[in-house]
mmCIF file of C-alpha atoms in Angstrom:
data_model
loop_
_atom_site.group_PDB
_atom_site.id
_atom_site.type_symbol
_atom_site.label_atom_id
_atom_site.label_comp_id
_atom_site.label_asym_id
_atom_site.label_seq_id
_atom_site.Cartn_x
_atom_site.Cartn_y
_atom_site.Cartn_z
ATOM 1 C CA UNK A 11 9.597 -13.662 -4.356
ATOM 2 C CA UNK A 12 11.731 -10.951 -5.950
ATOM 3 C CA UNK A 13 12.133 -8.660 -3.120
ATOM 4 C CA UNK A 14 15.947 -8.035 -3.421
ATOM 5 C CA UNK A 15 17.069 -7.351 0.299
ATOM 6 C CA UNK A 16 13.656 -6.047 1.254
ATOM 7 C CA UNK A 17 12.473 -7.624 4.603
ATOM 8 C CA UNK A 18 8.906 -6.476 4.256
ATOM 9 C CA UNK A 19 7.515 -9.446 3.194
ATOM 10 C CA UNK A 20 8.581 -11.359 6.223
ATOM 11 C CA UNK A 21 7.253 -12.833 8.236
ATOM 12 C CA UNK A 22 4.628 -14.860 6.241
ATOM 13 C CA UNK A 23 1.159 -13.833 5.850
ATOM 14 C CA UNK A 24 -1.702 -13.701 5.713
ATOM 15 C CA UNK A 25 -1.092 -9.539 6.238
ATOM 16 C CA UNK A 26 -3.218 -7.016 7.204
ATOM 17 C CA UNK A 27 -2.759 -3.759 5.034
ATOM 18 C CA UNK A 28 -4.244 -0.933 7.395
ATOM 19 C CA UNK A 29 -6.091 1.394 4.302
ATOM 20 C CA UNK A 30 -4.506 4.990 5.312
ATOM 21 C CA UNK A 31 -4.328 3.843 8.970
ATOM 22 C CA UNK A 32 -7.339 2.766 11.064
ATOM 23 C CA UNK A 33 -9.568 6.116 10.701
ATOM 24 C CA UNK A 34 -12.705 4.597 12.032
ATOM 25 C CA UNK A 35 -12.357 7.872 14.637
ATOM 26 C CA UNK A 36 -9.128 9.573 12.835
ATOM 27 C CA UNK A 37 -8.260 11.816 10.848
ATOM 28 C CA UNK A 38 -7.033 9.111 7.688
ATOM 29 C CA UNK A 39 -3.595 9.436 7.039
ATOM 30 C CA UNK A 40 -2.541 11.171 10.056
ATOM 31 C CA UNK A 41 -0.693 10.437 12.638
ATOM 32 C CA UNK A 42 -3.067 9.468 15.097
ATOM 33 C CA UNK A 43 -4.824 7.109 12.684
ATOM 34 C CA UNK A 44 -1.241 5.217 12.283
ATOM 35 C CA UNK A 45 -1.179 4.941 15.995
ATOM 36 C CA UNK A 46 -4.655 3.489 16.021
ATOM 37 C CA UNK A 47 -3.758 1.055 13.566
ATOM 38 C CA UNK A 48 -0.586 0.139 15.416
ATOM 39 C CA UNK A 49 -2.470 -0.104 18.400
ATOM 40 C CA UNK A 50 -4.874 -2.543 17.407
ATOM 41 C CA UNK A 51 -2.179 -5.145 16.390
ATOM 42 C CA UNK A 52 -0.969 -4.178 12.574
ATOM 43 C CA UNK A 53 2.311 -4.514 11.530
ATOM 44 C CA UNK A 54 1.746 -2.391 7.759
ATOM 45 C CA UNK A 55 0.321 0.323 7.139
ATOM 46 C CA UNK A 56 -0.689 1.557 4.003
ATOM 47 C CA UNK A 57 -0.129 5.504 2.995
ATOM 48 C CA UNK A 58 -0.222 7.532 -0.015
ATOM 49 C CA UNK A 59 2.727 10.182 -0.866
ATOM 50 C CA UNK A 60 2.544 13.815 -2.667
ATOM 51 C CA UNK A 61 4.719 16.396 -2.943
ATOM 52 C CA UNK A 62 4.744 20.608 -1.410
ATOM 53 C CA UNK A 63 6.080 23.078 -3.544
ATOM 54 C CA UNK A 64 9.337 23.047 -1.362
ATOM 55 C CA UNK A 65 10.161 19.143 -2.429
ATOM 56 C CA UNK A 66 9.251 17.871 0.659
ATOM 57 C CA UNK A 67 6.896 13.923 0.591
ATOM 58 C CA UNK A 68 4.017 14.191 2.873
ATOM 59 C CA UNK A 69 1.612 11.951 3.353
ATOM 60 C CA UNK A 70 -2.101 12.793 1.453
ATOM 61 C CA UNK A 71 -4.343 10.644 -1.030
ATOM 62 C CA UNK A 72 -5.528 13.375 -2.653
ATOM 63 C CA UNK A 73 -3.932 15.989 -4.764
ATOM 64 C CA UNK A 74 -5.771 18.758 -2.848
ATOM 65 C CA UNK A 75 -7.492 19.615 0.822
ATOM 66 C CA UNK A 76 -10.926 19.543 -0.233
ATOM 67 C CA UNK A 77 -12.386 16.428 0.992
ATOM 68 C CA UNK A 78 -10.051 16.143 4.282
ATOM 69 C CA UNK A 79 -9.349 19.988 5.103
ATOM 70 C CA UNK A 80 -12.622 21.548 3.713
ATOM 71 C CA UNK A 81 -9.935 23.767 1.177
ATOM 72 C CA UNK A 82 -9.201 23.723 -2.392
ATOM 73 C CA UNK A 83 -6.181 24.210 -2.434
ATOM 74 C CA UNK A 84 -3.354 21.554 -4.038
ATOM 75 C CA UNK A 85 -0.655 20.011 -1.753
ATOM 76 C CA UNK A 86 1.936 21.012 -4.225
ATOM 77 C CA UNK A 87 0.765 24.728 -4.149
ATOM 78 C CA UNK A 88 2.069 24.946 -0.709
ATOM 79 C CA UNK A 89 5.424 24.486 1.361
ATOM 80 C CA UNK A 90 5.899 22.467 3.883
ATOM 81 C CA UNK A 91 5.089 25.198 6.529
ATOM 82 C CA UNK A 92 2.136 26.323 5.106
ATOM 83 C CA UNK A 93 0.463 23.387 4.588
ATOM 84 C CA UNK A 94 1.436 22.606 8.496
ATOM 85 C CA UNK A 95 -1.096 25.593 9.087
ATOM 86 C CA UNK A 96 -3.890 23.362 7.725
ATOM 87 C CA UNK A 97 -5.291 21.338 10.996
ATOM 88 C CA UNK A 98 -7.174 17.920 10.159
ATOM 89 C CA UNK A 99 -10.346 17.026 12.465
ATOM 90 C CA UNK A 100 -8.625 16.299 16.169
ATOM 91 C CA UNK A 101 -6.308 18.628 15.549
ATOM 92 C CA UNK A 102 -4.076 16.678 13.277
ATOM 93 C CA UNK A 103 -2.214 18.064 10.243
ATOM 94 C CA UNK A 104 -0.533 16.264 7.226
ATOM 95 C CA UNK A 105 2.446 14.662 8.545
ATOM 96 C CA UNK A 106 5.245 14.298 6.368
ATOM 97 C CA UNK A 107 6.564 10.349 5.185
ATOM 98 C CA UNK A 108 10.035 11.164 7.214
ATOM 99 C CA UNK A 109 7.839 11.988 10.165
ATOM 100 C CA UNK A 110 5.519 8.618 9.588
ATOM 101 C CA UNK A 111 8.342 6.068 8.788
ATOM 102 C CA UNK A 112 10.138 7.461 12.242
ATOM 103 C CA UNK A 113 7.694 7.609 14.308
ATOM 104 C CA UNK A 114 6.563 3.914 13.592
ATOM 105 C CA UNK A 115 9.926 2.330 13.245
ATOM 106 C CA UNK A 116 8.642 -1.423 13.318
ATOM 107 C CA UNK A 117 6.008 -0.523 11.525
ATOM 108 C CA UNK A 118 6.119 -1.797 7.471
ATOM 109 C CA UNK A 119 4.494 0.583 5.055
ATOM 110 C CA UNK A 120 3.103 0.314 1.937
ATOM 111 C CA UNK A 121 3.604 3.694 -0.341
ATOM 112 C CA UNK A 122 1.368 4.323 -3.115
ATOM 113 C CA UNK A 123 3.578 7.392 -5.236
ATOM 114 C CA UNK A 124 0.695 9.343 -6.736
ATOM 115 C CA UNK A 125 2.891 12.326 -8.715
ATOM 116 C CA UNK A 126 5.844 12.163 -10.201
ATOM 117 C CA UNK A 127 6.787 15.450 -7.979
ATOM 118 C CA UNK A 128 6.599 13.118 -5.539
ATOM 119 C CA UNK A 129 9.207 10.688 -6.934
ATOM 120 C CA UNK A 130 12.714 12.104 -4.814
ATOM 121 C CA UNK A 131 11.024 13.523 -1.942
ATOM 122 C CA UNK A 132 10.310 10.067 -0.878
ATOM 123 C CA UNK A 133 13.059 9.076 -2.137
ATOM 124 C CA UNK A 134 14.941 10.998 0.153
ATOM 125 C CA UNK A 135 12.708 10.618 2.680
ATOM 126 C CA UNK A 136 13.131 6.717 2.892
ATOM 127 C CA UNK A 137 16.841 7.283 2.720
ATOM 128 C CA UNK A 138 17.196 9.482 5.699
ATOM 129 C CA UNK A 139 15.008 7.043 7.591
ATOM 130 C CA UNK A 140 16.704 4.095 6.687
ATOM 131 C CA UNK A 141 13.738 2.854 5.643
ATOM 132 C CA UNK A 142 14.420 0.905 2.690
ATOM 133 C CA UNK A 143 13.469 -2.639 4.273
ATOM 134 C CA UNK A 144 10.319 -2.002 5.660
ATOM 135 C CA UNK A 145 8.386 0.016 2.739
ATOM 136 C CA UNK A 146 7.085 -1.228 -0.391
ATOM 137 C CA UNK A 147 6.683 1.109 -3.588
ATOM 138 C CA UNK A 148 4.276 0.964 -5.951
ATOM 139 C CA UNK A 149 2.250 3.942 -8.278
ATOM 140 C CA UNK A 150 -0.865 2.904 -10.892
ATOM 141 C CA UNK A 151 1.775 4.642 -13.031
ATOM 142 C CA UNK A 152 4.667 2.155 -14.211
ATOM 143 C CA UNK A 153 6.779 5.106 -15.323
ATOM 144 C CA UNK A 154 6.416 6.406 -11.384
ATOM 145 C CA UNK A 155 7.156 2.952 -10.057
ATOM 146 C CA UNK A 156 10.172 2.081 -11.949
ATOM 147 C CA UNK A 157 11.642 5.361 -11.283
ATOM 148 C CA UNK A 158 11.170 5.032 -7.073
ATOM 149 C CA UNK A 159 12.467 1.416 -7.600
ATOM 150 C CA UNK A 160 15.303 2.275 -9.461
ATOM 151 C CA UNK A 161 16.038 5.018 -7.195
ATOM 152 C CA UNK A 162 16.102 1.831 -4.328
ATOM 153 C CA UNK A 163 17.440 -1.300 -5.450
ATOM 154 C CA UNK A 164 16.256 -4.025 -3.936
ATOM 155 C CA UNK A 165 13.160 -2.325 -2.093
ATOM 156 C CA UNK A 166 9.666 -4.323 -2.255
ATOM 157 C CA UNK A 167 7.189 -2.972 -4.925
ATOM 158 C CA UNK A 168 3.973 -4.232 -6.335
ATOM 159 C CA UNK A 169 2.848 -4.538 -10.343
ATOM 160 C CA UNK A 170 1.596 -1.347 -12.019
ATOM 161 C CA UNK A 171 -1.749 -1.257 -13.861
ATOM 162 C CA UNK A 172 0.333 -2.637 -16.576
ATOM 163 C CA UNK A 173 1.645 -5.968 -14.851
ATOM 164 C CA UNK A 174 -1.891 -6.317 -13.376
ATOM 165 C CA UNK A 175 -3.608 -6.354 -17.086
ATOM 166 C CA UNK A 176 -0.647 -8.761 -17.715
ATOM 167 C CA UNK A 177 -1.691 -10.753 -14.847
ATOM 168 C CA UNK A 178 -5.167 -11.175 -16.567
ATOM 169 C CA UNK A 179 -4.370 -11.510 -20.236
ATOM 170 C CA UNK A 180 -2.037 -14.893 -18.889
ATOM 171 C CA UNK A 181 -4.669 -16.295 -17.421
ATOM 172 C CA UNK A 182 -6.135 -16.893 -20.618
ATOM 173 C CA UNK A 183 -3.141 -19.265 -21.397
ATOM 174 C CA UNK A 184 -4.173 -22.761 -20.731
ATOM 175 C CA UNK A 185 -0.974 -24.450 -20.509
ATOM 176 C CA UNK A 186 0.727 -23.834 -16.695
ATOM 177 C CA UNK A 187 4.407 -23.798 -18.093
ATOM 178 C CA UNK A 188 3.493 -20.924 -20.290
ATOM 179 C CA UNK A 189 1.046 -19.153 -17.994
ATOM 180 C CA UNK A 190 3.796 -18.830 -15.596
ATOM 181 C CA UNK A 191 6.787 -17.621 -17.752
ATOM 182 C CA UNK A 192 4.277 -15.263 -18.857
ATOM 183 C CA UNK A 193 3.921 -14.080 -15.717
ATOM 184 C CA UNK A 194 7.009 -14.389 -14.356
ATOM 185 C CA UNK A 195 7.794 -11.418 -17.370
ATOM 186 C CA UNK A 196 5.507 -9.521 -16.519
ATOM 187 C CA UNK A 197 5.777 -8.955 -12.930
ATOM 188 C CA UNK A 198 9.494 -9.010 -13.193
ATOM 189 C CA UNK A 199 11.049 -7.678 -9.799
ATOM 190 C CA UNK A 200 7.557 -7.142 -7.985
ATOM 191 C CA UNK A 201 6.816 -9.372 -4.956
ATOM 192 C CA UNK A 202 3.273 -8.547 -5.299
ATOM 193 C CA UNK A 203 -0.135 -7.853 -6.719
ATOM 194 C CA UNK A 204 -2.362 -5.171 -5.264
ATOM 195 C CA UNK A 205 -6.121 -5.703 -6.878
ATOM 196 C CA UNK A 206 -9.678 -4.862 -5.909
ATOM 197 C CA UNK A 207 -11.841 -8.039 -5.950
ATOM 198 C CA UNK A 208 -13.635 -7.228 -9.183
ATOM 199 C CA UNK A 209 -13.576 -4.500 -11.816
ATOM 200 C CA UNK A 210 -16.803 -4.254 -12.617
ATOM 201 C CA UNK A 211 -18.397 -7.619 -13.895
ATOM 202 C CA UNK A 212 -14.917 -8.941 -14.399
ATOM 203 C CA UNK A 213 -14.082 -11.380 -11.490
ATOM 204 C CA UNK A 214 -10.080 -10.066 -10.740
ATOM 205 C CA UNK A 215 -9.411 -12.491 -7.822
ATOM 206 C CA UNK A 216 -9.730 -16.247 -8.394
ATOM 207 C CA UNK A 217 -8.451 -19.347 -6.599
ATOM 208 C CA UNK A 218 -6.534 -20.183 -9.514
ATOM 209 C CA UNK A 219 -5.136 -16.519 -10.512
ATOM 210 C CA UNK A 220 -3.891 -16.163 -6.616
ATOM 211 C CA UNK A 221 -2.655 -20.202 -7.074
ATOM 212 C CA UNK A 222 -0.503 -18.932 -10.161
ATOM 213 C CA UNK A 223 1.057 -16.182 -8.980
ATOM 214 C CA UNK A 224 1.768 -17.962 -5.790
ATOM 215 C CA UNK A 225 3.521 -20.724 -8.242
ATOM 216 C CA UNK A 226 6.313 -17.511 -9.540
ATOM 217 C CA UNK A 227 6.417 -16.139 -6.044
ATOM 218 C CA UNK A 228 3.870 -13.066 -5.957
ATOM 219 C CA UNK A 229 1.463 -12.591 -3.430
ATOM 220 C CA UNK A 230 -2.065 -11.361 -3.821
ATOM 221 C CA UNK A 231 -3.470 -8.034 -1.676
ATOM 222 C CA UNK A 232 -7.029 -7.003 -2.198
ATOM 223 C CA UNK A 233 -8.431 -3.791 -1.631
ATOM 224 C CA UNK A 234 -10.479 -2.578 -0.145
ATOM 225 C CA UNK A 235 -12.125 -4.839 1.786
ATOM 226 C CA UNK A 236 -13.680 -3.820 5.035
ATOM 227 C CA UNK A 237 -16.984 -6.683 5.643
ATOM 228 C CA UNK A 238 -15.208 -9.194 7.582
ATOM 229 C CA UNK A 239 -17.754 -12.133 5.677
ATOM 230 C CA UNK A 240 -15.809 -10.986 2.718
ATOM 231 C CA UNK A 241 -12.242 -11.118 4.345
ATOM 232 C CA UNK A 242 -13.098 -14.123 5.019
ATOM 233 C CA UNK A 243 -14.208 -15.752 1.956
ATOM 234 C CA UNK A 244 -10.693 -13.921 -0.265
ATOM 235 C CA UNK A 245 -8.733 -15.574 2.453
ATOM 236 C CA UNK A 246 -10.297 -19.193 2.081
ATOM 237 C CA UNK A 247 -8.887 -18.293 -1.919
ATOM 238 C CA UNK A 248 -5.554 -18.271 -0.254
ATOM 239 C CA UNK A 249 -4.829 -14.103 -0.452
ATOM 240 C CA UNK A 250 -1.906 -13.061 0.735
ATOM 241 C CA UNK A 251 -3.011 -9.817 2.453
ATOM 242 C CA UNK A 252 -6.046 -7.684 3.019
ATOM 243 C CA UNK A 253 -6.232 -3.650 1.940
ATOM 244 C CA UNK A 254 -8.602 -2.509 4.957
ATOM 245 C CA UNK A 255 -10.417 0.567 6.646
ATOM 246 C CA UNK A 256 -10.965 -1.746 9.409
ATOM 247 C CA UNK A 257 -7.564 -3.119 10.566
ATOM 248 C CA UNK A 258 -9.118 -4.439 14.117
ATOM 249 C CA UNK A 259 -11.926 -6.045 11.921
ATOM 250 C CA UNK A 260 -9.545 -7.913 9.840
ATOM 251 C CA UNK A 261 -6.718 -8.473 12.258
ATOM 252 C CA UNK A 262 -9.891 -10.812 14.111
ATOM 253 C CA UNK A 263 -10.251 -12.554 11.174
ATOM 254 C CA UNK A 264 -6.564 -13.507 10.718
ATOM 255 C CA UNK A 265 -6.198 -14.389 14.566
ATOM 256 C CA UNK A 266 -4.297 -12.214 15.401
ATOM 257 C CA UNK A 267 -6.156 -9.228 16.740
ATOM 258 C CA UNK A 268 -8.537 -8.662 19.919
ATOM 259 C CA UNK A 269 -11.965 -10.093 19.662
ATOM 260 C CA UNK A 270 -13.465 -6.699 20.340
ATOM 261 C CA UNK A 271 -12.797 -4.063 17.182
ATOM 262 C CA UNK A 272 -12.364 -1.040 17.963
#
């Protein structure tokens, strides 16, 4: 696996990838729901990063407060102190990724870069936190990703929507040799492949696709997978790690969690 001097992919799987936090009765992406998911047993925690006017990475999916807040406005129309105004249900409020990765300091986290604003803030961000072992990188946009890689050598990142439709197109190659230096190319420097089950009609995860990547040391995530009949049945494939809303829900299935959820 071509981590560099990343420890987040230790120890061995299967992992548990808790989908903003556990939200099932938080705010997502807040601070409490981080807390939840820690609570209930998960040791990663996956998050989403954009940028305030002032430079600043805080931790938000979307681009604007609409669908969490109940306000259109952008995050990257406001400073850091303004958008602090803005309180989440339970009286949460958009933390920032210093304030995450240092509040949870055993906890691994999973960054999706969604702007290229967003690019140094986190940058920094990771660097004051001395953070650079326990996150892994990764942006649907390759020009995002390399540039937050770069910007970390060694840190753990997964493949782009270009390495994934690489993943796919060498799957077509029958002979294993070639399948796998194909893929080994492609997913140069990325310890990891972060895929919903299906796209569509098109099946994405396969026994053999997570076999192969396995073969050139890249692990298969899924998202987002939250019925725990389905958890099971991607981990009987041999997945690496589940993307999920429910944390408790999947932390049962793994064995490691409470048999109560949450």
């Amino acid at each position: 696996m071509e981590a560099g001097a990343s420890g987040w992919f230790g120890p061995a799987g299967p992992r548990v990838l808790a989908h903003r936090g556990l939200a099932v009765d938080a705010p997502e992406n807040t601070m409490l729901a981080f807390a939840r998911a820690v609570a209930a047993g998960a040791d990663y925690v996956e998050t989403d990063v954009h940028a305030t006017r002032d430079d600043v990475a805080v931790v938000c999916h979307d681009d604007d407060l609409r669908r969490v807040a109940g306000r259109p406005v952008r995050v990257r129309d406001l400073t850091l102190a303004e958008l602090s105004l803005v309180r989440l249900p339970d009286d949460q409020e958009v933390p920032t990724l210093e304030q995450a990765l240092d509040a949870f300091p055993e906890t691994r986290f999973n960054i999706d870069v969604k702007v290229a604003e967003a690019v140094d803030p986190t940058v920094r961000a990771i660097r004051r936190v001395g953070a650079q072992s326990r996150v892994l990188l990764t942006s649907f946009d390759q020009r995002i990703r390399r540039r937050v890689v770069d910007a970390l050598p060694g840190v753990a990142t997964s493949a782009s929507s270009p390495g994934v439709v690489g993943v796919m197109a060498a799957s077509l190659v029958p002979v294993t040799a070639v399948r796998h230096a194909l893929l080994r190319r492609v997913l140069r420097g990325c310890g990891a492949v972060q895929v919903p089950e299906s796209w569509g009609r098109l099946r994405v995860v396969t026994a053999a696709r997570v076999a192969d990547l396995a073969a050139v040391g890249v692990e298969t995530h899924v998202w987002t997978v939250n019925d725990p009949a389905v958890m099971r049945r991607l981990l009987a494939l041999g997945v690496h790690g589940i993307v999920t809303d429910r944390a408790d829900l999947a932390l049962v299935e793994v064995g490691r969690g409470a048999a109560d959820p949450l």
